[in-house]
Short mmCIF file of N, CA and C in Angstrom, two decimals:
data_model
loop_
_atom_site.label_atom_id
_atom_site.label_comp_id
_atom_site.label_asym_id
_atom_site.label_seq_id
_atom_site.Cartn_x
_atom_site.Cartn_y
_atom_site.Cartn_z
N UNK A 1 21.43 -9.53 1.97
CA UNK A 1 22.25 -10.61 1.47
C UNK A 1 21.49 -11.93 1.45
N UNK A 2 20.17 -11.76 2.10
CA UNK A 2 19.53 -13.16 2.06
C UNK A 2 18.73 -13.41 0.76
N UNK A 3 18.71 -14.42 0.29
CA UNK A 3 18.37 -15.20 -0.78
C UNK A 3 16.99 -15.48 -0.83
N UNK A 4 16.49 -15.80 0.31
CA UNK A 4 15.28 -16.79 0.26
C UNK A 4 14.58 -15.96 1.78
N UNK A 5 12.87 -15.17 1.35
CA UNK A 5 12.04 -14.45 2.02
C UNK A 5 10.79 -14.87 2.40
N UNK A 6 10.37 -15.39 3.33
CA UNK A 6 9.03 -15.85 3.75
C UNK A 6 8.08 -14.62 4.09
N UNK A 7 6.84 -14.23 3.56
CA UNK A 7 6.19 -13.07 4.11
C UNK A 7 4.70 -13.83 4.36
N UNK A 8 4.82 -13.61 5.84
CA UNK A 8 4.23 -14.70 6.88
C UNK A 8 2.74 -13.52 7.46
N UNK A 9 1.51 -14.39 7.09
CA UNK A 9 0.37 -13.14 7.48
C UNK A 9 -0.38 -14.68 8.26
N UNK A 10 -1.84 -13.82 8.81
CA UNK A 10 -2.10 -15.25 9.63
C UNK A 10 -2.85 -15.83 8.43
N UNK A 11 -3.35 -15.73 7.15
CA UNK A 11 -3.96 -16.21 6.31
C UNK A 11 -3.20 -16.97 5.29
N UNK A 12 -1.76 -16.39 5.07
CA UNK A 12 -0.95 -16.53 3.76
C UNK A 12 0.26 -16.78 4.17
N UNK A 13 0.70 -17.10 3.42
CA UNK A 13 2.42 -17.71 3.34
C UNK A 13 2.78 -17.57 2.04
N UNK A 14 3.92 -16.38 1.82
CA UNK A 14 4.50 -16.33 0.38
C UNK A 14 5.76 -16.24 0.92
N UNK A 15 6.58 -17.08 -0.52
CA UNK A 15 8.16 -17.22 -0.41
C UNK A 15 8.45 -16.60 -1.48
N UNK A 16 9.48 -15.63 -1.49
CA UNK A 16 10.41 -14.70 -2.30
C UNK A 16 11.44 -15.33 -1.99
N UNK A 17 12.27 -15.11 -3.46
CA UNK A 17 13.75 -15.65 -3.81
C UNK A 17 13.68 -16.84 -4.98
N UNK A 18 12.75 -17.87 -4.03
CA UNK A 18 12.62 -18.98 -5.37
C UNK A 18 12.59 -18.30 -6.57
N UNK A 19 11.46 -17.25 -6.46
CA UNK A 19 11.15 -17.24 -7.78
C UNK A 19 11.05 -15.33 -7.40
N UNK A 20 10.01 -14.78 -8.27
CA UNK A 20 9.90 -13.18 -8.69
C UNK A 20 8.19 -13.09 -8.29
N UNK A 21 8.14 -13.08 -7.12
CA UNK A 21 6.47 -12.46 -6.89
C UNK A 21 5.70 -11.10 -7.55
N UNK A 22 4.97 -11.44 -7.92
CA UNK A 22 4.06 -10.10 -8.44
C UNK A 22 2.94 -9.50 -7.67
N UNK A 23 2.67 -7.97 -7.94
CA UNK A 23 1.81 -7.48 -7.23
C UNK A 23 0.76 -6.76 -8.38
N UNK A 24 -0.61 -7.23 -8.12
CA UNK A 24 -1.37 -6.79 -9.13
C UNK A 24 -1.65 -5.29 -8.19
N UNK A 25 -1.80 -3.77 -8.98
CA UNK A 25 -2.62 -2.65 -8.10
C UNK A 25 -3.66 -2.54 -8.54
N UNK A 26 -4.73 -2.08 -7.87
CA UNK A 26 -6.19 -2.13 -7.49
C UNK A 26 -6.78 -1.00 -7.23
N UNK A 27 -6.35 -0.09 -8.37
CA UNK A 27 -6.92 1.45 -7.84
C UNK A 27 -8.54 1.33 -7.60
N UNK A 28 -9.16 1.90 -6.26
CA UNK A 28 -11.10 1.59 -6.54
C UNK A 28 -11.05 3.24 -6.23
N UNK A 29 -10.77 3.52 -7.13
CA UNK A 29 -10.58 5.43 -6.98
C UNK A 29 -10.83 6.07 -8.40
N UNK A 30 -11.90 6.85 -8.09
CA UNK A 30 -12.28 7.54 -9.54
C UNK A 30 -10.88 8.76 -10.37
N UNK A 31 -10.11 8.76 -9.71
CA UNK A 31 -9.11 9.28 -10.32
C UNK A 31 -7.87 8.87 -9.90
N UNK A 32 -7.97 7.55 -10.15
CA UNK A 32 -6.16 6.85 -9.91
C UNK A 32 -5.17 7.68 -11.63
N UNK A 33 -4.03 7.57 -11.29
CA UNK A 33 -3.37 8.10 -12.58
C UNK A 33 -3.01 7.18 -12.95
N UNK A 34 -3.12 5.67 -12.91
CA UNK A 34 -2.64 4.90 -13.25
C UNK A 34 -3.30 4.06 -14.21
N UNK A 35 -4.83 3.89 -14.22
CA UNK A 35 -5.44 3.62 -14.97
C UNK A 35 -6.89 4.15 -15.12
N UNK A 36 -6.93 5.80 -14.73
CA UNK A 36 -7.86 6.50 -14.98
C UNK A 36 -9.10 6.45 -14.47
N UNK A 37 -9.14 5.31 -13.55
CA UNK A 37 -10.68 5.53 -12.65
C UNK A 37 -11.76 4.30 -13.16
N UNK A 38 -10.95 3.56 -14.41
CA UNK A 38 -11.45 2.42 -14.08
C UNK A 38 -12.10 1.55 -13.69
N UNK A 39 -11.90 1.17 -12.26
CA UNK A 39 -11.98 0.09 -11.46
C UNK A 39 -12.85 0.58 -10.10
N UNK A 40 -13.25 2.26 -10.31
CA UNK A 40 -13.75 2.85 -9.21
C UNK A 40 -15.58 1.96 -8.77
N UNK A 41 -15.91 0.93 -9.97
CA UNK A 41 -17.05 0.57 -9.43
C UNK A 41 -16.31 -1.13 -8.67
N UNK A 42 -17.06 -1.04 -7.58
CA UNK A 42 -16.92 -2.31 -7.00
C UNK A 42 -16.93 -3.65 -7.65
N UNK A 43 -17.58 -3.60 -8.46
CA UNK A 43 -18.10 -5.44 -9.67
C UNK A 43 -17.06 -5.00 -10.50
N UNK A 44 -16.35 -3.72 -10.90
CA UNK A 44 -15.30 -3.90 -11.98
C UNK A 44 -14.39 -4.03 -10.67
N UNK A 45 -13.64 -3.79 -9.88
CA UNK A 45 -12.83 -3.54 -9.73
C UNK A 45 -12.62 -5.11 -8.65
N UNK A 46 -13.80 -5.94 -8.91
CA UNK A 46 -13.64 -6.88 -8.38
C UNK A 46 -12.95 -7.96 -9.14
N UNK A 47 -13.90 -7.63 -10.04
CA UNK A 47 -13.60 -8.82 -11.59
C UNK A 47 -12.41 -8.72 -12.28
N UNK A 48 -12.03 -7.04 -11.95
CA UNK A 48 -10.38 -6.65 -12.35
C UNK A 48 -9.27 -7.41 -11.60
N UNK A 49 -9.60 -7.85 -10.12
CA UNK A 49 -8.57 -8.10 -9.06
C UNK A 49 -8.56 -10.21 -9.11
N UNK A 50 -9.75 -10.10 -9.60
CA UNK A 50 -9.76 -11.55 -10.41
C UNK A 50 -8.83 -11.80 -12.11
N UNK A 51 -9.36 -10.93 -12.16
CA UNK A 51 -8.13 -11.04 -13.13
C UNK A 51 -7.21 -11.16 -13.34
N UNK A 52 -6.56 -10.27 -12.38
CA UNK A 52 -4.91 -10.15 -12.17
C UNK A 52 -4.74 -11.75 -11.27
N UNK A 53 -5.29 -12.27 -10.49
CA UNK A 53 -5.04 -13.68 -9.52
C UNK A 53 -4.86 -14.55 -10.74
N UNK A 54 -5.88 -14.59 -11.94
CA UNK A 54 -5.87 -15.56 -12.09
C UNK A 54 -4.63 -15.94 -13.66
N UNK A 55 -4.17 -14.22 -13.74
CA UNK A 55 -3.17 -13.86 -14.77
C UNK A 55 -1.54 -14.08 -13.97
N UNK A 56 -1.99 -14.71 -12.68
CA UNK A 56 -0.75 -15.00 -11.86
C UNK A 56 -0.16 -14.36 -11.12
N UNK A 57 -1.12 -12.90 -10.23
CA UNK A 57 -0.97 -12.26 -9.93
C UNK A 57 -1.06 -12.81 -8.11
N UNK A 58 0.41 -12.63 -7.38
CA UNK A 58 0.48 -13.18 -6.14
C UNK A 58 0.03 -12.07 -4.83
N UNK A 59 -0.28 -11.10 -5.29
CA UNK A 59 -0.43 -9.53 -4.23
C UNK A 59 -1.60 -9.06 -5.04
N UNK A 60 -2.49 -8.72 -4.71
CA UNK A 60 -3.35 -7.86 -5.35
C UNK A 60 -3.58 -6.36 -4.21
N UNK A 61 -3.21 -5.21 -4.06
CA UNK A 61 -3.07 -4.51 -3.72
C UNK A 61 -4.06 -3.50 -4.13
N UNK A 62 -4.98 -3.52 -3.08
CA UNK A 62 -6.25 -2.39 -3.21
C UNK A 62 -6.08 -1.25 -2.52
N UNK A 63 -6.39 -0.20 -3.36
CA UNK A 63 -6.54 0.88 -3.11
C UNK A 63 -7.50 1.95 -2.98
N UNK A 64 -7.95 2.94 -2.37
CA UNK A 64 -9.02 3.76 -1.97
C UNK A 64 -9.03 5.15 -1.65
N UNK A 65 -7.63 5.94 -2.13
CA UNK A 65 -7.48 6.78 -2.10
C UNK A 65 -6.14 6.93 -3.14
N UNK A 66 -6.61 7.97 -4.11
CA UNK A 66 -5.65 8.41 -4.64
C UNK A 66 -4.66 9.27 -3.79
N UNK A 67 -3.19 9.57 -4.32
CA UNK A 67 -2.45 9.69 -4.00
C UNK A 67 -1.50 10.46 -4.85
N UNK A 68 -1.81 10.58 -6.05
CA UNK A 68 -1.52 11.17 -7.28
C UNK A 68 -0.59 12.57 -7.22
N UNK A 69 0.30 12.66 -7.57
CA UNK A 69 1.33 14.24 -7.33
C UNK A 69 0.57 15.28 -8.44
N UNK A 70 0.77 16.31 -7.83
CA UNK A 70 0.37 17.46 -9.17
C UNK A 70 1.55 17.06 -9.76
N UNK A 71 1.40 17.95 -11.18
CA UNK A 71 2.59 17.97 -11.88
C UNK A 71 1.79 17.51 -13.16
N UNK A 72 2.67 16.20 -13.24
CA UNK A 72 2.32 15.58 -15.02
C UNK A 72 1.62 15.27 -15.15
N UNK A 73 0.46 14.90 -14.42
CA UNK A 73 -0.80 14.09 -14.49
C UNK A 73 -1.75 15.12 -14.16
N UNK A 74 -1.64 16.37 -13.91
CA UNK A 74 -2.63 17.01 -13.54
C UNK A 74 -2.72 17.82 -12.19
N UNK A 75 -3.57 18.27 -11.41
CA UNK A 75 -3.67 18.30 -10.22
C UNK A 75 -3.38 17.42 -9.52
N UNK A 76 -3.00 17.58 -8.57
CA UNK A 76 -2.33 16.68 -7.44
C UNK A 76 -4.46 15.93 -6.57
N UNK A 77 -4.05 14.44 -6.46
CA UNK A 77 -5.40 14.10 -5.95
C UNK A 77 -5.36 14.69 -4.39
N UNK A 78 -6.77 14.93 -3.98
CA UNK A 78 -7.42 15.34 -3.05
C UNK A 78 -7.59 14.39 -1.98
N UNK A 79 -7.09 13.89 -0.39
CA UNK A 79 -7.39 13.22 0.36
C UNK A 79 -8.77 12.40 0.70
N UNK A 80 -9.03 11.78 1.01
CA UNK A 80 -10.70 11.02 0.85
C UNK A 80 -10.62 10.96 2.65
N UNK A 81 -12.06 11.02 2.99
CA UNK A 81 -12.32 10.69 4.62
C UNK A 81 -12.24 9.24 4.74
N UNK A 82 -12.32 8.71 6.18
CA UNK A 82 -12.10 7.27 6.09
C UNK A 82 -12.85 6.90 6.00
N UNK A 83 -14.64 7.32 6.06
CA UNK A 83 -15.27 6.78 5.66
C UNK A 83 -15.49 6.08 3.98
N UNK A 84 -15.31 7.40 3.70
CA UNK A 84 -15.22 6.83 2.13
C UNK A 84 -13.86 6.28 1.61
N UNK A 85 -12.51 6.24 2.29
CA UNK A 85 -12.15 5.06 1.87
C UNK A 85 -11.88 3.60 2.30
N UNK A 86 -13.33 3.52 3.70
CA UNK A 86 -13.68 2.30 3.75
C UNK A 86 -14.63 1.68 2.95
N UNK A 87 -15.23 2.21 2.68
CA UNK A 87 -16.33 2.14 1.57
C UNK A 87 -15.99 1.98 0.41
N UNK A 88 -15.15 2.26 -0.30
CA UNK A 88 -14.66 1.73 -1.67
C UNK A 88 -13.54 0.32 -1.62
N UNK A 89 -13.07 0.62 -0.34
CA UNK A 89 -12.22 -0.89 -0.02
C UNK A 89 -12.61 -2.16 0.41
N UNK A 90 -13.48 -2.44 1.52
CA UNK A 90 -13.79 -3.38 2.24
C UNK A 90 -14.34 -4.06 1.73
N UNK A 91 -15.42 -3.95 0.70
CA UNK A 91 -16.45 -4.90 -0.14
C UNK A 91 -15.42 -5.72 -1.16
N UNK A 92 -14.68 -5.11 -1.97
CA UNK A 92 -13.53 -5.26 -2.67
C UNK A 92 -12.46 -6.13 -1.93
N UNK A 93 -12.26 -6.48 -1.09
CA UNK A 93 -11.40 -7.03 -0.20
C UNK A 93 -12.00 -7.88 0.76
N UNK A 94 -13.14 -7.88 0.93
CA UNK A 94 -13.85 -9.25 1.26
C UNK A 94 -14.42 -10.58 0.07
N UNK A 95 -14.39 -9.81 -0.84
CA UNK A 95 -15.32 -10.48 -1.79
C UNK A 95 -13.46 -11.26 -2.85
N UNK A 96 -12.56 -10.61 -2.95
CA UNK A 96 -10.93 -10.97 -3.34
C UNK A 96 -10.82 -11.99 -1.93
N UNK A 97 -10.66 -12.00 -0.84
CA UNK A 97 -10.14 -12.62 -0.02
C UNK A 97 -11.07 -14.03 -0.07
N UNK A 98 -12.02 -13.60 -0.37
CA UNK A 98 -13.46 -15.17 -0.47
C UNK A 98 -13.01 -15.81 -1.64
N UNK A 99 -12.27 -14.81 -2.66
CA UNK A 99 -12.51 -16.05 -4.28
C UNK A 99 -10.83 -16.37 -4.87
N UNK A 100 -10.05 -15.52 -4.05
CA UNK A 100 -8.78 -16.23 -4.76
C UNK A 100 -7.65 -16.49 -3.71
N UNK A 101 -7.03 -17.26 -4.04
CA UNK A 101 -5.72 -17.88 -3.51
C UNK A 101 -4.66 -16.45 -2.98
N UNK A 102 -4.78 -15.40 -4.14
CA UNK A 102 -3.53 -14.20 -3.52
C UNK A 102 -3.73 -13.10 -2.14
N UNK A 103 -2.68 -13.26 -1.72
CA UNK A 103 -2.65 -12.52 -0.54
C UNK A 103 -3.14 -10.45 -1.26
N UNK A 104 -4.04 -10.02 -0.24
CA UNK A 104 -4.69 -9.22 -0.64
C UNK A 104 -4.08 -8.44 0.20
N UNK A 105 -3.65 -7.50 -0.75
CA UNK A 105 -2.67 -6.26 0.32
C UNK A 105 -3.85 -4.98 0.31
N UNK A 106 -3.89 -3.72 1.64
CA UNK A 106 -4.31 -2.84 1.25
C UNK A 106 -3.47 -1.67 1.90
N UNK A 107 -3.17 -0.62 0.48
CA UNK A 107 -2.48 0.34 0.25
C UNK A 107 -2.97 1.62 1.03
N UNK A 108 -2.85 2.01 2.15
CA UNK A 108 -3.37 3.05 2.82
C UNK A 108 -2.09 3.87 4.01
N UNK A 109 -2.20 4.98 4.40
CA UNK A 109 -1.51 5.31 5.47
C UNK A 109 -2.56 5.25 6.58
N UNK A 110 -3.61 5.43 6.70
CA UNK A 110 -4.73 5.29 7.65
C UNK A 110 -4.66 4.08 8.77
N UNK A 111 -4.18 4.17 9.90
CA UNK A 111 -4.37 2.75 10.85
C UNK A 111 -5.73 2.48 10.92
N UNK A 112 -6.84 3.13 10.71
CA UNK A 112 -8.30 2.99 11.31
C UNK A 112 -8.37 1.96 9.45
N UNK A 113 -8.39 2.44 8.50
CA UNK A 113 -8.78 1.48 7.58
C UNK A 113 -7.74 0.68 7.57
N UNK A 114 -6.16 0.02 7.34
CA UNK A 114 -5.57 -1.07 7.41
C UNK A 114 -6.37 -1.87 8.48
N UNK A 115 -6.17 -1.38 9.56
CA UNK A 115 -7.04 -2.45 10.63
C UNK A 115 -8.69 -2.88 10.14
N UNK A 116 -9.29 -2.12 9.56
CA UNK A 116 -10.89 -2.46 9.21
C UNK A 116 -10.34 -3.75 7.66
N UNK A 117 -9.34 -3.63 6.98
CA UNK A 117 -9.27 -3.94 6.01
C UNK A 117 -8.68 -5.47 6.43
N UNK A 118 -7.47 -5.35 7.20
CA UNK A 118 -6.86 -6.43 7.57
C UNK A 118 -8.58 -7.76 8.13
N UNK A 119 -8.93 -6.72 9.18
CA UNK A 119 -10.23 -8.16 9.64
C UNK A 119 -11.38 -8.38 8.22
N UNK A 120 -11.01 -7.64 7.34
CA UNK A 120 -11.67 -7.79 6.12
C UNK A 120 -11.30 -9.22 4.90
N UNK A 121 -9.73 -9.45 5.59
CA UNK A 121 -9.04 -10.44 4.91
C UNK A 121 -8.04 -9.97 4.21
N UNK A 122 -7.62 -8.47 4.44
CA UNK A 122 -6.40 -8.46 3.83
C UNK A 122 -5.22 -8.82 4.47
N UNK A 123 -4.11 -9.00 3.83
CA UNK A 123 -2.80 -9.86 4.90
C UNK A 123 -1.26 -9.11 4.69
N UNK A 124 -1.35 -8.12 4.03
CA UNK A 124 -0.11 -7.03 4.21
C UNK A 124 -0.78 -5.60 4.04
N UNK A 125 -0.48 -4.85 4.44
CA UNK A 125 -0.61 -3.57 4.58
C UNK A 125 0.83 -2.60 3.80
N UNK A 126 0.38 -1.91 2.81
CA UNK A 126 1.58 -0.96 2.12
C UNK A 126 1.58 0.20 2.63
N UNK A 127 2.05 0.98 3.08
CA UNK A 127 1.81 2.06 3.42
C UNK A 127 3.09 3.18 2.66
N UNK A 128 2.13 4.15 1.93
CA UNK A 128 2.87 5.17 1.30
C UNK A 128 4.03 5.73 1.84
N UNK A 129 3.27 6.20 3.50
CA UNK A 129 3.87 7.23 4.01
C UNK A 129 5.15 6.86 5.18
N UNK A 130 5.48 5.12 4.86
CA UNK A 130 6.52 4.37 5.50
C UNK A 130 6.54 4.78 7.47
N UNK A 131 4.60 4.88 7.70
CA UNK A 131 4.09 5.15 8.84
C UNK A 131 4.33 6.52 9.66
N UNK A 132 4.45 7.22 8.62
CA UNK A 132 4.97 8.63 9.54
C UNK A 132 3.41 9.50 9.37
N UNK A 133 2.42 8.67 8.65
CA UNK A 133 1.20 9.91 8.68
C UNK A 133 0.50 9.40 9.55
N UNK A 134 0.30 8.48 10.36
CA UNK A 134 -0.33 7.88 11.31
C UNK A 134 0.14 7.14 12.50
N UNK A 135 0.23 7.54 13.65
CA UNK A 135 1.22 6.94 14.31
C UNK A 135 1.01 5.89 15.32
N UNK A 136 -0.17 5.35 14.91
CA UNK A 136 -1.06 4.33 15.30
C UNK A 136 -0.82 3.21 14.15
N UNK A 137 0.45 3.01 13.39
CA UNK A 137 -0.18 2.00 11.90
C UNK A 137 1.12 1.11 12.28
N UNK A 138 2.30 1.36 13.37
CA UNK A 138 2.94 0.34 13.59
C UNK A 138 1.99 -0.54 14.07
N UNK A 139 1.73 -0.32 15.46
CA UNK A 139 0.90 -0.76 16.40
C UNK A 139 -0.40 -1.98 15.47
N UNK A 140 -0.80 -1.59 14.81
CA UNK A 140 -1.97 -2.29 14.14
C UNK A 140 -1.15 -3.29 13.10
N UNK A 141 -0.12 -2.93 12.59
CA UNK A 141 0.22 -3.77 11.86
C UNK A 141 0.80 -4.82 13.03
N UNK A 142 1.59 -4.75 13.92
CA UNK A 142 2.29 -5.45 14.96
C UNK A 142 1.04 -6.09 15.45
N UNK A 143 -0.04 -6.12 15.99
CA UNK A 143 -0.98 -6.55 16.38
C UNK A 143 -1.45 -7.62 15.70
N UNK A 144 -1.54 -6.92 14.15
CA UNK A 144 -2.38 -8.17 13.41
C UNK A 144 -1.32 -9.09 13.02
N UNK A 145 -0.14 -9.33 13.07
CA UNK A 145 1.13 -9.92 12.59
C UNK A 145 0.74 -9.88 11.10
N UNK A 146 0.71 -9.29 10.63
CA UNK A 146 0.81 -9.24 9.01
C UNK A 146 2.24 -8.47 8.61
N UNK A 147 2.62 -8.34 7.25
CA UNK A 147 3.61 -8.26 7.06
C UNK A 147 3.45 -6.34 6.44
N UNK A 148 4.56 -5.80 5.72
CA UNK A 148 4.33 -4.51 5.96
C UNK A 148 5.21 -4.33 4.56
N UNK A 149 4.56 -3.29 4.14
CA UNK A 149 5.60 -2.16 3.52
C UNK A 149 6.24 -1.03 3.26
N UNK A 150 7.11 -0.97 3.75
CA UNK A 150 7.27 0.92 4.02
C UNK A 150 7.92 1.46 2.81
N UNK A 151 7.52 2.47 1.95
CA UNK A 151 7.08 3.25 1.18
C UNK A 151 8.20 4.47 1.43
N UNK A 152 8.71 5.25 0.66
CA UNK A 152 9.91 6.13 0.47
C UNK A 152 8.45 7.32 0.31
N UNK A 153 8.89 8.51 0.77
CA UNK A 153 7.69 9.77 0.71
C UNK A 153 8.72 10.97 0.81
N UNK A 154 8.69 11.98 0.16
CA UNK A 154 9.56 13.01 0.89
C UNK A 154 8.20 14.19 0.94
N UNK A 155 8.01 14.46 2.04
CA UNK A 155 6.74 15.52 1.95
C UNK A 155 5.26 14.76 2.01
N UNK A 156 4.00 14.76 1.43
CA UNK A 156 2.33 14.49 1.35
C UNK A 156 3.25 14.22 -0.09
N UNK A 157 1.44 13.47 -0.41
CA UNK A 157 1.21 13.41 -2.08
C UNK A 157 0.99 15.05 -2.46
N UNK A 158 0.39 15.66 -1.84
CA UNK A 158 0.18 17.27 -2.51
C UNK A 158 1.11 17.99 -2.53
N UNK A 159 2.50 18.03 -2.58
CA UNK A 159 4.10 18.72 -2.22
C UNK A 159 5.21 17.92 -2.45
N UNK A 160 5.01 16.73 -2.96
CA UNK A 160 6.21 15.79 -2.87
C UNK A 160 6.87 15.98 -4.30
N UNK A 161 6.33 16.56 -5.47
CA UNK A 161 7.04 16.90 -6.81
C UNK A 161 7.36 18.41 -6.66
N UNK A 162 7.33 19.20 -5.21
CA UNK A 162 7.75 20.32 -5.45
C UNK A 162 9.30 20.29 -5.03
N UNK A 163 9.60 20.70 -5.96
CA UNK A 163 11.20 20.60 -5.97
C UNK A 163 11.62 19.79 -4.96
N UNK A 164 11.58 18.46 -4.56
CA UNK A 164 12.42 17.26 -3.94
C UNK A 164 13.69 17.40 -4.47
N UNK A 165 14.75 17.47 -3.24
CA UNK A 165 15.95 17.61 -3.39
C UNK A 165 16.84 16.92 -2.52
N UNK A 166 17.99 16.15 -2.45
CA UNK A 166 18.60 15.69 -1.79
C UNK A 166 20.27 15.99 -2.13
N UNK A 167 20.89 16.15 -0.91
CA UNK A 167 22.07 16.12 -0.87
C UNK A 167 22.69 14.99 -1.15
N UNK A 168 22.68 13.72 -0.72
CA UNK A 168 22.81 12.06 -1.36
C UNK A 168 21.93 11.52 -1.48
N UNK A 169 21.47 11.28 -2.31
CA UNK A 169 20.90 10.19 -2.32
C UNK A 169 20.08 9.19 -1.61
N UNK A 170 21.49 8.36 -1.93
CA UNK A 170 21.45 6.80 -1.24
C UNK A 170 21.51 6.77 -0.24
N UNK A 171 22.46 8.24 0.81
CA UNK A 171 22.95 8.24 1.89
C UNK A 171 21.26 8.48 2.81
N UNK A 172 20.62 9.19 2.02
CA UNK A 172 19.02 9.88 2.93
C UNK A 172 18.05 8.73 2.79
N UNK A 173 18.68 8.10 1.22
CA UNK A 173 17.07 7.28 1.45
C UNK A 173 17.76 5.71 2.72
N UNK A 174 19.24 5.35 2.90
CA UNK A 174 19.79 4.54 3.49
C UNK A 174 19.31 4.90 5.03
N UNK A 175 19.17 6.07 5.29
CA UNK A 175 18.84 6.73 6.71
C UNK A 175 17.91 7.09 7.39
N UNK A 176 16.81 6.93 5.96
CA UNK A 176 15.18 7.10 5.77
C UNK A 176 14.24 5.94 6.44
N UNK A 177 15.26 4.45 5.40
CA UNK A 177 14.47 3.15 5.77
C UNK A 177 15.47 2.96 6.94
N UNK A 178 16.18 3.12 7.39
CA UNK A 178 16.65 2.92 8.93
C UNK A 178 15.82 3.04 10.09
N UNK A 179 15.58 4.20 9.95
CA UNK A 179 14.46 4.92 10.42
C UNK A 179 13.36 4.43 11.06
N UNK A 180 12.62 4.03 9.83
CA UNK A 180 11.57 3.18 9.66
C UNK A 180 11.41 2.44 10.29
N UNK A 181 12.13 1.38 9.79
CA UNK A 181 12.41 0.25 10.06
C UNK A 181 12.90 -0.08 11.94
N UNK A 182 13.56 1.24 12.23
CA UNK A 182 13.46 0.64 13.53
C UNK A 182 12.35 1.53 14.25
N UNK A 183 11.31 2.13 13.75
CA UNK A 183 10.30 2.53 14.10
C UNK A 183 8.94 1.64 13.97
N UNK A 184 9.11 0.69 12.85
CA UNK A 184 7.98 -0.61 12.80
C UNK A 184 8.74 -1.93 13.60
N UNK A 185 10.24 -1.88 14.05
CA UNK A 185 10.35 -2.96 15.23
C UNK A 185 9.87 -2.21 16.72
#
């Protein structure tokens, strides 16, 4: 019922309500389904995340692992180690946090990379799996006081278009972010 949202990181300060914040995404993944792999070199996917800042983009949200469902797009994407998806993130998210004004989110269930990413300069953390694949990613987010997003999942990315089914709805996903939510307080 509230009107007016402060999302408070130790770097950034954004207010929701005034107005309609935007989030630019930042696939650095050779097979995002979203824009095909793209942005998987670091200088594009830098100059891409400049782009979106300077097209008025208030979130730029990097990513380093696809996540992709089988089904319509193909095979379902393949998990990445954390090495390699520190390695496609961190350069990308130091070099965004050095040149623009937007709060630099990074999209991971991994606590070991949100935390490498956060001291990298990112200032919200999204997480797909609304912290149930890592049970170390409250904790790191609570630590770094950054702000959070928890993410609706029923199943992995590799099983989640197999027949998902619910009895209500509103009533599972109402009971889902409950959940959550009093699992990231």
């Amino acid at each position: 019922q509230r009107s007016h949202f402060v999302l408070q990181s130790p770097h950034h300060t954004l207010e929701a309500g005034p107005r309609t914040l935007v989030m630019g995404i930042l696939n650095c993944t050779p097979d995002s389904f979203a824009d095909g792999g793209r942005y998987f070199e670091k200088s594009a996917a830098i100059a891409h995340g400049l782009c979106m800042a300077e097209a008025g983009a208030d979130i730029i949200d990097v990513g380093g692992e696809s996540t992709r469902p089988a089904g319509t797009y193909g095979q379902g994407a393949k998990p990445v180690s954390e090495a390699e998806e520190l390695e496609r993130v961190i350069p990308v998210i130091e070099a965004l946090a050095k040149s623009t004004p937007a709060m630099i989110s990074i999209d991971t269930y991994k606590s070991s990379v949100a935390k490498a990413a956060i001291q990298a300069g990112a200032g919200m953390v999204n997480d797909i799996s609304g912290f149930q694949f890592d049970a170390h990613m409250p904790e790191v987010v609570a630590q770094s006081g950054v702000p959070a997003v928890i993410m609706h999942i029923k199943g992995a990315p590799q099983d989640m278009q197999q027949n998902p089914s619910y009895e209500n709805v509103m009533d599972e996903l109402y009971q889902y972010f409950e959940h959550r939510v009093d699992q990231a307080r």
